[in-house]
GROMACS .gro file of N, CA and C in nm:
model
  465
    1MET      N    1   0.115  -0.108  -0.012
    1MET     CA    2  -0.010  -0.005  -0.004
    1MET      C    3   0.085   0.102   0.003
    2THR      N    4   0.059   0.226  -0.121
    2THR     CA    5   0.151   0.340  -0.077
    2THR      C    6   0.089   0.466  -0.001
    3LYS      N    7   0.180   0.525   0.039
    3LYS     CA    8   0.126   0.637   0.122
    3LYS      C    9   0.003   0.713   0.075
    4ASN      N   10  -0.013   0.712  -0.028
    4ASN     CA   11  -0.148   0.800  -0.058
    4ASN      C   12  -0.275   0.707  -0.096
    5ASP      N   13  -0.271   0.575  -0.047
    5ASP     CA   14  -0.371   0.495  -0.086
    5ASP      C   15  -0.461   0.495   0.042
    6GLN      N   16  -0.608   0.494   0.004
    6GLN     CA   17  -0.702   0.487   0.131
    6GLN      C   18  -0.699   0.363   0.183
    7PRO      N   19  -0.704   0.350   0.335
    7PRO     CA   20  -0.725   0.208   0.379
    7PRO      C   21  -0.812   0.165   0.312
    8ARG      N   22  -0.819  -0.017   0.285
    8ARG     CA   23  -0.949  -0.061   0.264
    8ARG      C   24  -1.009  -0.123   0.373
    9PHE      N   25  -1.136  -0.181   0.331
    9PHE     CA   26  -1.235  -0.208   0.436
    9PHE      C   27  -1.184  -0.367   0.481
   10VAL      N   28  -1.195  -0.420   0.612
   10VAL     CA   29  -1.163  -0.558   0.642
   10VAL      C   30  -1.295  -0.638   0.700
   11GLY      N   31  -1.266  -0.756   0.698
   11GLY     CA   32  -1.372  -0.816   0.760
   11GLY      C   33  -1.324  -0.986   0.716
   12ILE      N   34  -1.471  -1.062   0.759
   12ILE     CA   35  -1.445  -1.221   0.697
   12ILE      C   36  -1.431  -1.225   0.573
   13GLY      N   37  -1.339  -1.268   0.486
   13GLY     CA   38  -1.326  -1.302   0.333
   13GLY      C   39  -1.415  -1.389   0.310
   14LEU      N   40  -1.531  -1.355   0.218
   14LEU     CA   41  -1.612  -1.428   0.163
   14LEU      C   42  -1.606  -1.392   0.006
   15ARG      N   43  -1.599  -1.487  -0.080
   15ARG     CA   44  -1.595  -1.505  -0.216
   15ARG      C   45  -1.758  -1.495  -0.252
   16PRO      N   46  -1.759  -1.447  -0.385
   16PRO     CA   47  -1.928  -1.428  -0.425
   16PRO      C   48  -1.991  -1.562  -0.403
   17ARG      N   49  -1.950  -1.646  -0.423
   17ARG     CA   50  -2.028  -1.767  -0.406
   17ARG      C   51  -2.076  -1.789  -0.265
   18THR      N   52  -1.985  -1.796  -0.195
   18THR     CA   53  -2.013  -1.809  -0.032
   18THR      C   54  -2.096  -1.689   0.020
   19GLY      N   55  -2.057  -1.573  -0.051
   19GLY     CA   56  -2.167  -1.462  -0.008
   19GLY      C   57  -2.304  -1.490  -0.049
   20LYS      N   58  -2.338  -1.521  -0.155
   20LYS     CA   59  -2.454  -1.533  -0.199
   20LYS      C   60  -2.516  -1.686  -0.121
   21LEU      N   61  -2.464  -1.771  -0.083
   21LEU     CA   62  -2.492  -1.884  -0.018
   21LEU      C   63  -2.525  -1.859   0.124
   22LEU      N   64  -2.429  -1.756   0.197
   22LEU     CA   65  -2.456  -1.735   0.342
   22LEU      C   66  -2.544  -1.618   0.347
   23GLY      N   67  -2.578  -1.523   0.252
   23GLY     CA   68  -2.641  -1.431   0.248
   23GLY      C   69  -2.781  -1.463   0.207
   24GLY      N   70  -2.822  -1.578   0.143
   24GLY     CA   71  -2.959  -1.635   0.091
   24GLY      C   72  -2.980  -1.678   0.186
   25TYR      N   73  -2.906  -1.786   0.251
   25TYR     CA   74  -2.949  -1.851   0.373
   25TYR      C   75  -3.002  -1.769   0.475
   26ALA      N   76  -2.950  -1.658   0.511
   26ALA     CA   77  -2.981  -1.579   0.632
   26ALA      C   78  -3.114  -1.532   0.605
   27LEU      N   79  -3.135  -1.451   0.459
   27LEU     CA   80  -3.263  -1.405   0.439
   27LEU      C   81  -3.371  -1.532   0.444
   28ILE      N   82  -3.358  -1.649   0.391
   28ILE     CA   83  -3.446  -1.736   0.369
   28ILE      C   84  -3.481  -1.800   0.512
   29ALA      N   85  -3.394  -1.841   0.612
   29ALA     CA   86  -3.397  -1.881   0.739
   29ALA      C   87  -3.494  -1.779   0.803
   30MET      N   88  -3.470  -1.613   0.796
   30MET     CA   89  -3.529  -1.538   0.858
   30MET      C   90  -3.670  -1.523   0.839
   31HIS      N   91  -3.702  -1.517   0.700
   31HIS     CA   92  -3.860  -1.514   0.639
   31HIS      C   93  -3.894  -1.619   0.664
   32GLY      N   94  -3.844  -1.760   0.652
   32GLY     CA   95  -3.918  -1.885   0.680
   32GLY      C   96  -3.946  -1.902   0.822
   33TRP      N   97  -3.876  -1.844   0.920
   33TRP     CA   98  -3.873  -1.836   1.079
   33TRP      C   99  -4.012  -1.781   1.074
   34PHE      N  100  -4.031  -1.650   1.058
   34PHE     CA  101  -4.150  -1.569   1.074
   34PHE      C  102  -4.265  -1.625   1.013
   35VAL      N  103  -4.269  -1.660   0.915
   35VAL     CA  104  -4.398  -1.698   0.837
   35VAL      C  105  -4.431  -1.847   0.934
   36VAL      N  106  -4.354  -1.938   0.944
   36VAL     CA  107  -4.372  -2.067   1.003
   36VAL      C  108  -4.426  -2.026   1.142
   37LYS      N  109  -4.344  -1.922   1.222
   37LYS     CA  110  -4.400  -1.905   1.360
   37LYS      C  111  -4.507  -1.837   1.352
   38LEU      N  112  -4.545  -1.758   1.243
   38LEU     CA  113  -4.677  -1.712   1.246
   38LEU      C  114  -4.814  -1.793   1.240
   39THR      N  115  -4.771  -1.895   1.145
   39THR     CA  116  -4.874  -1.995   1.108
   39THR      C  117  -4.903  -2.140   1.232
   40LEU      N  118  -4.798  -2.143   1.298
   40LEU     CA  119  -4.776  -2.240   1.384
   40LEU      C  120  -4.854  -2.222   1.512
   41PRO      N  121  -4.925  -2.320   1.536
   41PRO     CA  122  -5.012  -2.293   1.682
   41PRO      C  123  -4.872  -2.350   1.776
   42SER      N  124  -4.894  -2.282   1.872
   42SER     CA  125  -4.793  -2.278   1.983
   42SER      C  126  -4.797  -2.421   2.060
   43GLN      N  127  -4.669  -2.435   2.110
   43GLN     CA  128  -4.617  -2.570   2.158
   43GLN      C  129  -4.663  -2.692   2.050
   44THR      N  130  -4.610  -2.704   1.932
   44THR     CA  131  -4.670  -2.825   1.799
   44THR      C  132  -4.531  -2.919   1.866
   45GLY      N  133  -4.475  -2.928   1.936
   45GLY     CA  134  -4.366  -3.050   1.948
   45GLY      C  135  -4.244  -3.000   1.855
   46LEU      N  136  -4.189  -3.141   1.819
   46LEU     CA  137  -4.080  -3.093   1.727
   46LEU      C  138  -4.035  -2.986   1.635
   47VAL      N  139  -4.145  -2.928   1.586
   47VAL     CA  140  -4.117  -2.822   1.474
   47VAL      C  141  -4.097  -2.707   1.553
   48GLU      N  142  -4.128  -2.671   1.647
   48GLU     CA  143  -4.105  -2.547   1.750
   48GLU      C  144  -3.943  -2.527   1.750
   49PRO      N  145  -3.908  -2.613   1.817
   49PRO     CA  146  -3.745  -2.602   1.842
   49PRO      C  147  -3.687  -2.582   1.704
   50LEU      N  148  -3.723  -2.644   1.571
   50LEU     CA  149  -3.658  -2.666   1.462
   50LEU      C  150  -3.685  -2.500   1.397
   51VAL      N  151  -3.798  -2.453   1.416
   51VAL     CA  152  -3.825  -2.307   1.365
   51VAL      C  153  -3.729  -2.214   1.457
   52GLY      N  154  -3.687  -2.258   1.578
   52GLY     CA  155  -3.582  -2.160   1.664
   52GLY      C  156  -3.480  -2.190   1.622
   53PHE      N  157  -3.448  -2.290   1.575
   53PHE     CA  158  -3.295  -2.342   1.513
   53PHE      C  159  -3.288  -2.219   1.425
   54ALA      N  160  -3.378  -2.226   1.307
   54ALA     CA  161  -3.364  -2.161   1.199
   54ALA      C  162  -3.361  -2.017   1.216
   55ALA      N  163  -3.425  -1.966   1.314
   55ALA     CA  164  -3.424  -1.815   1.363
   55ALA      C  165  -3.267  -1.779   1.450
   56LEU      N  166  -3.221  -1.900   1.537
   56LEU     CA  167  -3.074  -1.863   1.590
   56LEU      C  168  -2.965  -1.869   1.437
   57THR      N  169  -2.964  -1.959   1.368
   57THR     CA  170  -2.890  -1.982   1.253
   57THR      C  171  -2.908  -1.842   1.161
   58GLY      N  172  -3.015  -1.818   1.137
   58GLY     CA  173  -3.072  -1.703   1.039
   58GLY      C  174  -2.992  -1.618   1.089
   59LEU      N  175  -2.987  -1.540   1.220
   59LEU     CA  176  -2.963  -1.456   1.314
   59LEU      C  177  -2.778  -1.455   1.288
   60VAL      N  178  -2.740  -1.575   1.337
   60VAL     CA  179  -2.588  -1.562   1.323
   60VAL      C  180  -2.532  -1.559   1.202
   61ALA      N  181  -2.572  -1.631   1.107
   61ALA     CA  182  -2.557  -1.596   0.948
   61ALA      C  183  -2.581  -1.448   0.906
   62SER      N  184  -2.662  -1.387   0.947
   62SER     CA  185  -2.668  -1.207   0.918
   62SER      C  186  -2.561  -1.166   1.004
   63ALA      N  187  -2.543  -1.175   1.095
   63ALA     CA  188  -2.430  -1.128   1.165
   63ALA      C  189  -2.310  -1.164   1.090
   64CYS      N  190  -2.281  -1.290   1.065
   64CYS     CA  191  -2.140  -1.318   0.987
   64CYS      C  192  -2.127  -1.236   0.853
   65PHE      N  193  -2.251  -1.266   0.776
   65PHE     CA  194  -2.273  -1.182   0.644
   65PHE      C  195  -2.237  -1.037   0.644
   66PHE      N  196  -2.287  -0.977   0.772
   66PHE     CA  197  -2.255  -0.820   0.793
   66PHE      C  198  -2.115  -0.757   0.812
   67LEU      N  199  -2.047  -0.883   0.900
   67LEU     CA  200  -1.883  -0.844   0.912
   67LEU      C  201  -1.819  -0.925   0.815
   68GLY      N  202  -1.870  -0.973   0.709
   68GLY     CA  203  -1.811  -1.035   0.589
   68GLY      C  204  -1.768  -0.914   0.480
   69THR      N  205  -1.711  -0.978   0.351
   69THR     CA  206  -1.720  -0.926   0.288
   69THR      C  207  -1.783  -0.795   0.204
   70TYR      N  208  -1.891  -0.868   0.180
   70TYR     CA  209  -1.997  -0.782   0.118
   70TYR      C  210  -2.066  -0.693   0.235
   71GLY      N  211  -2.077  -0.735   0.350
   71GLY     CA  212  -2.132  -0.620   0.439
   71GLY      C  213  -2.027  -0.496   0.465
   72SER      N  214  -1.890  -0.550   0.476
   72SER     CA  215  -1.819  -0.413   0.459
   72SER      C  216  -1.827  -0.335   0.358
   73LEU      N  217  -1.853  -0.405   0.242
   73LEU     CA  218  -1.817  -0.345   0.101
   73LEU      C  219  -1.970  -0.232   0.109
   74ALA      N  220  -2.086  -0.274   0.141
   74ALA     CA  221  -2.217  -0.200   0.166
   74ALA      C  222  -2.164  -0.091   0.247
   75ARG      N  223  -2.096  -0.105   0.377
   75ARG     CA  224  -2.104   0.011   0.463
   75ARG      C  225  -1.982   0.099   0.443
   76ALA      N  226  -1.877   0.053   0.332
   76ALA     CA  227  -1.754   0.129   0.337
   76ALA      C  228  -1.780   0.279   0.282
   77SER      N  229  -1.682   0.358   0.326
   77SER     CA  230  -1.699   0.501   0.301
   77SER      C  231  -1.690   0.541   0.148
   78GLU      N  232  -1.717   0.634   0.099
   78GLU     CA  233  -1.696   0.630  -0.043
   78GLU      C  234  -1.588   0.679  -0.114
   79THR      N  235  -1.476   0.723  -0.006
   79THR     CA  236  -1.334   0.723  -0.050
   79THR      C  237  -1.273   0.578  -0.066
   80THR      N  238  -1.296   0.518   0.002
   80THR     CA  239  -1.236   0.361  -0.034
   80THR      C  240  -1.312   0.280  -0.118
   81LEU      N  241  -1.382   0.312  -0.195
   81LEU     CA  242  -1.455   0.239  -0.306
   81LEU      C  243  -1.405   0.320  -0.469
   82ASP      N  244  -1.398   0.235  -0.549
   82ASP     CA  245  -1.389   0.294  -0.677
   82ASP      C  246  -1.534   0.296  -0.729
   83GLU      N  247  -1.531   0.325  -0.868
   83GLU     CA  248  -1.656   0.387  -0.948
   83GLU      C  249  -1.755   0.285  -0.953
   84ARG      N  250  -1.716   0.160  -0.978
   84ARG     CA  251  -1.775   0.042  -0.996
   84ARG      C  252  -1.839  -0.006  -0.866
   85GLU      N  253  -1.747  -0.006  -0.745
   85GLU     CA  254  -1.794  -0.044  -0.630
   85GLU      C  255  -1.907   0.023  -0.595
   86LEU      N  256  -1.885   0.200  -0.609
   86LEU     CA  257  -1.969   0.260  -0.547
   86LEU      C  258  -2.101   0.240  -0.638
   87ALA      N  259  -2.124   0.229  -0.768
   87ALA     CA  260  -2.257   0.229  -0.833
   87ALA      C  261  -2.324   0.104  -0.785
   88SER      N  262  -2.261  -0.028  -0.769
   88SER     CA  263  -2.289  -0.150  -0.733
   88SER      C  264  -2.351  -0.121  -0.594
   89ARG      N  265  -2.292  -0.029  -0.535
   89ARG     CA  266  -2.335  -0.022  -0.348
   89ARG      C  267  -2.450   0.078  -0.373
   90ASN      N  268  -2.472   0.141  -0.428
   90ASN     CA  269  -2.584   0.246  -0.427
   90ASN      C  270  -2.701   0.176  -0.485
   91ARG      N  271  -2.691   0.095  -0.610
   91ARG     CA  272  -2.806   0.021  -0.648
   91ARG      C  273  -2.845  -0.089  -0.553
   92ALA      N  274  -2.747  -0.149  -0.495
   92ALA     CA  275  -2.817  -0.233  -0.401
   92ALA      C  276  -2.865  -0.200  -0.277
   93TYR      N  277  -2.820  -0.056  -0.225
   93TYR     CA  278  -2.869   0.011  -0.087
   93TYR      C  279  -3.016   0.074  -0.186
   94PHE      N  280  -3.031   0.108  -0.297
   94PHE     CA  281  -3.149   0.161  -0.342
   94PHE      C  282  -3.258   0.034  -0.358
   95SER      N  283  -3.232  -0.049  -0.400
   95SER     CA  284  -3.299  -0.196  -0.365
   95SER      C  285  -3.350  -0.225  -0.255
   96ALA      N  286  -3.255  -0.249  -0.149
   96ALA     CA  287  -3.289  -0.273  -0.020
   96ALA      C  288  -3.361  -0.176   0.036
   97PHE      N  289  -3.354  -0.041  -0.010
   97PHE     CA  290  -3.457   0.066   0.072
   97PHE      C  291  -3.578   0.035   0.025
   98ARG      N  292  -3.603  -0.008  -0.120
   98ARG     CA  293  -3.765  -0.031  -0.172
   98ARG      C  294  -3.789  -0.154  -0.093
   99TYR      N  295  -3.722  -0.244  -0.074
   99TYR     CA  296  -3.801  -0.383  -0.019
   99TYR      C  297  -3.839  -0.352   0.145
  100ILE      N  298  -3.734  -0.255   0.213
  100ILE     CA  299  -3.785  -0.232   0.359
  100ILE      C  300  -3.906  -0.157   0.355
  101VAL      N  301  -3.917  -0.070   0.286
  101VAL     CA  302  -4.010   0.038   0.285
  101VAL      C  303  -4.165  -0.051   0.260
  102LEU      N  304  -4.149  -0.147   0.139
  102LEU     CA  305  -4.236  -0.233   0.141
  102LEU      C  306  -4.300  -0.312   0.232
  103MET      N  307  -4.185  -0.384   0.310
  103MET     CA  308  -4.202  -0.436   0.469
  103MET      C  309  -4.258  -0.332   0.576
  104SER      N  310  -4.222  -0.219   0.572
  104SER     CA  311  -4.278  -0.149   0.678
  104SER      C  312  -4.422  -0.091   0.636
  105PHE      N  313  -4.457  -0.091   0.468
  105PHE     CA  314  -4.601  -0.074   0.448
  105PHE      C  315  -4.682  -0.208   0.475
  106VAL      N  316  -4.633  -0.347   0.450
  106VAL     CA  317  -4.715  -0.441   0.463
  106VAL      C  318  -4.710  -0.443   0.605
  107GLY      N  319  -4.631  -0.430   0.684
  107GLY     CA  320  -4.616  -0.427   0.846
  107GLY      C  321  -4.706  -0.381   0.910
  108GLY      N  322  -4.739  -0.206   0.842
  108GLY     CA  323  -4.867  -0.142   0.921
  108GLY      C  324  -4.975  -0.142   0.863
  109ILE      N  325  -4.985  -0.227   0.758
  109ILE     CA  326  -5.111  -0.191   0.671
  109ILE      C  327  -5.216  -0.324   0.692
  110ILE      N  328  -5.145  -0.440   0.688
  110ILE     CA  329  -5.185  -0.586   0.731
  110ILE      C  330  -5.280  -0.615   0.866
  111PRO      N  331  -5.211  -0.570   0.983
  111PRO     CA  332  -5.253  -0.575   1.134
  111PRO      C  333  -5.379  -0.486   1.111
  112ASP      N  334  -5.374  -0.341   1.054
  112ASP     CA  335  -5.498  -0.280   1.057
  112ASP      C  336  -5.625  -0.333   0.974
  113LEU      N  337  -5.578  -0.409   0.849
  113LEU     CA  338  -5.674  -0.483   0.773
  113LEU      C  339  -5.727  -0.564   0.851
  114LEU      N  340  -5.658  -0.686   0.917
  114LEU     CA  341  -5.697  -0.768   0.980
  114LEU      C  342  -5.777  -0.763   1.096
  115ALA      N  343  -5.754  -0.630   1.160
  115ALA     CA  344  -5.847  -0.611   1.269
  115ALA      C  345  -5.957  -0.548   1.227
  116SER      N  346  -5.983  -0.449   1.133
  116SER     CA  347  -6.096  -0.409   1.081
  116SER      C  348  -6.201  -0.510   0.993
  117PHE      N  349  -6.143  -0.601   0.894
  117PHE     CA  350  -6.238  -0.688   0.865
  117PHE      C  351  -6.290  -0.790   0.947
  118PHE      N  352  -6.166  -0.853   0.996
  118PHE     CA  353  -6.186  -0.983   1.058
  118PHE      C  354  -6.220  -0.988   1.207
  119ASN      N  355  -6.213  -0.887   1.270
  119ASN     CA  356  -6.191  -0.830   1.430
  119ASN      C  357  -6.123  -0.937   1.493
  120PHE      N  358  -5.984  -0.927   1.451
  120PHE     CA  359  -5.866  -1.028   1.473
  120PHE      C  360  -5.736  -0.922   1.468
  121GLU      N  361  -5.698  -0.937   1.602
  121GLU     CA  362  -5.559  -0.846   1.620
  121GLU      C  363  -5.444  -0.931   1.626
  122LEU      N  364  -5.339  -0.890   1.549
  122LEU     CA  365  -5.200  -0.952   1.608
  122LEU      C  366  -5.142  -0.900   1.749
  123SER      N  367  -5.053  -1.006   1.783
  123SER     CA  368  -5.014  -0.982   1.940
  123SER      C  369  -4.889  -0.909   1.905
  124VAL      N  370  -4.829  -0.841   2.034
  124VAL     CA  371  -4.737  -0.803   2.047
  124VAL      C  372  -4.585  -0.858   2.010
  125GLY      N  373  -4.623  -0.997   2.039
  125GLY     CA  374  -4.509  -1.077   2.017
  125GLY      C  375  -4.480  -1.078   1.863
  126ILE      N  376  -4.566  -1.068   1.760
  126ILE     CA  377  -4.581  -1.133   1.645
  126ILE      C  378  -4.554  -1.008   1.601
  127LEU      N  379  -4.581  -0.882   1.616
  127LEU     CA  380  -4.502  -0.748   1.574
  127LEU      C  381  -4.379  -0.753   1.595
  128GLN      N  382  -4.317  -0.821   1.730
  128GLN     CA  383  -4.182  -0.799   1.772
  128GLN      C  384  -4.106  -0.877   1.680
  129ASN      N  385  -4.157  -1.017   1.659
  129ASN     CA  386  -4.083  -1.078   1.556
  129ASN      C  387  -4.097  -1.034   1.408
  130PHE      N  388  -4.162  -0.955   1.376
  130PHE     CA  389  -4.182  -0.866   1.259
  130PHE      C  390  -4.073  -0.760   1.243
  131ILE      N  391  -4.026  -0.698   1.357
  131ILE     CA  392  -3.929  -0.595   1.367
  131ILE      C  393  -3.800  -0.677   1.348
  132LEU      N  394  -3.788  -0.776   1.426
  132LEU     CA  395  -3.671  -0.868   1.416
  132LEU      C  396  -3.661  -0.911   1.290
  133LEU      N  397  -3.744  -0.946   1.212
  133LEU     CA  398  -3.725  -0.989   1.079
  133LEU      C  399  -3.676  -0.887   1.002
  134MET      N  400  -3.758  -0.748   1.003
  134MET     CA  401  -3.701  -0.645   0.958
  134MET      C  402  -3.534  -0.579   0.960
  135PHE      N  403  -3.514  -0.627   1.090
  135PHE     CA  404  -3.357  -0.573   1.128
  135PHE      C  405  -3.287  -0.655   1.052
  136ALA      N  406  -3.299  -0.796   1.063
  136ALA     CA  407  -3.205  -0.882   0.998
  136ALA      C  408  -3.184  -0.897   0.858
  137THR      N  409  -3.292  -0.852   0.818
  137THR     CA  410  -3.322  -0.809   0.665
  137THR      C  411  -3.255  -0.676   0.611
  138ALA      N  412  -3.253  -0.584   0.685
  138ALA     CA  413  -3.202  -0.457   0.666
  138ALA      C  414  -3.023  -0.483   0.688
  139LEU      N  415  -2.990  -0.558   0.755
  139LEU     CA  416  -2.862  -0.591   0.785
  139LEU      C  417  -2.782  -0.699   0.667
  140VAL      N  418  -2.841  -0.738   0.624
  140VAL     CA  419  -2.804  -0.844   0.517
  140VAL      C  420  -2.841  -0.793   0.377
  141LEU      N  421  -2.940  -0.719   0.337
  141LEU     CA  422  -3.012  -0.723   0.191
  141LEU      C  423  -2.899  -0.640   0.118
  142PRO      N  424  -2.868  -0.551   0.140
  142PRO     CA  425  -2.732  -0.480   0.059
  142PRO      C  426  -2.656  -0.551   0.012
  143GLY      N  427  -2.601  -0.592   0.132
  143GLY     CA  428  -2.459  -0.675   0.112
  143GLY      C  429  -2.497  -0.801   0.020
  144PHE      N  430  -2.630  -0.845   0.047
  144PHE     CA  431  -2.652  -0.978  -0.063
  144PHE      C  432  -2.657  -0.944  -0.200
  145LEU      N  433  -2.731  -0.833  -0.222
  145LEU     CA  434  -2.752  -0.781  -0.359
  145LEU      C  435  -2.600  -0.740  -0.429
  146ILE      N  436  -2.533  -0.685  -0.335
  146ILE     CA  437  -2.365  -0.698  -0.403
  146ILE      C  438  -2.354  -0.794  -0.445
  147ALA      N  439  -2.337  -0.875  -0.365
  147ALA     CA  440  -2.290  -1.020  -0.375
  147ALA      C  441  -2.349  -1.110  -0.505
  148ARG      N  442  -2.459  -1.080  -0.499
  148ARG     CA  443  -2.547  -1.126  -0.648
  148ARG      C  444  -2.513  -1.091  -0.742
  149SER      N  445  -2.481  -0.936  -0.734
  149SER     CA  446  -2.443  -0.878  -0.872
  149SER      C  447  -2.283  -0.920  -0.905
  150GLU      N  448  -2.216  -0.961  -0.818
  150GLU     CA  449  -2.068  -0.965  -0.855
  150GLU      C  450  -2.056  -1.131  -0.946
  151ARG      N  451  -1.944  -1.137  -0.998
  151ARG     CA  452  -1.919  -1.224  -1.096
  151ARG      C  453  -1.788  -1.296  -1.016
  152GLU      N  454  -1.833  -1.427  -1.013
  152GLU     CA  455  -1.702  -1.543  -0.985
  152GLU      C  456  -1.645  -1.559  -1.113
  153PHE      N  457  -1.488  -1.497  -1.057
  153PHE     CA  458  -1.376  -1.546  -1.183
  153PHE      C  459  -1.318  -1.676  -1.151
  154THR      N  460  -1.277  -1.751  -1.260
  154THR     CA  461  -1.219  -1.868  -1.226
  154THR      C  462  -1.085  -1.839  -1.309
  155ASP      N  463  -0.994  -1.914  -1.240
  155ASP     CA  464  -0.866  -1.890  -1.348
  155ASP      C  465  -0.854  -2.025  -1.436
   0.00000   0.00000   0.00000
């Protein structure tokens, strides 16, 4: 590194394929956990620990992905990125922003519609689970979209 180079970001080294797999697992595990937890009657035996395991591993995968190469790339300052990386990061953040806004809209509208049409209200626990899902998605989605757009170079 020369004296005028900016320091690069560091994190857990992930190749594009590994980043796609880890980020995809984190997103699928967390979304699957929420949907299954929402539809499961409580205390259903073996299924409940499996759903809890999916949530736990999804959160750990989210944290590992956030600390990895693509999470670091997603949160790197503009001075450490070249033009291609900056354009890719901006596209990923805009796409993630649209998805999170859609999640917020659905999370705000669906409970009100259920309450008004069916006289059914979602519990505070379900809404807390939804907020946890939104948090994990916001951690992973920008970096996952960057990893998805990367090409794997073979020698």
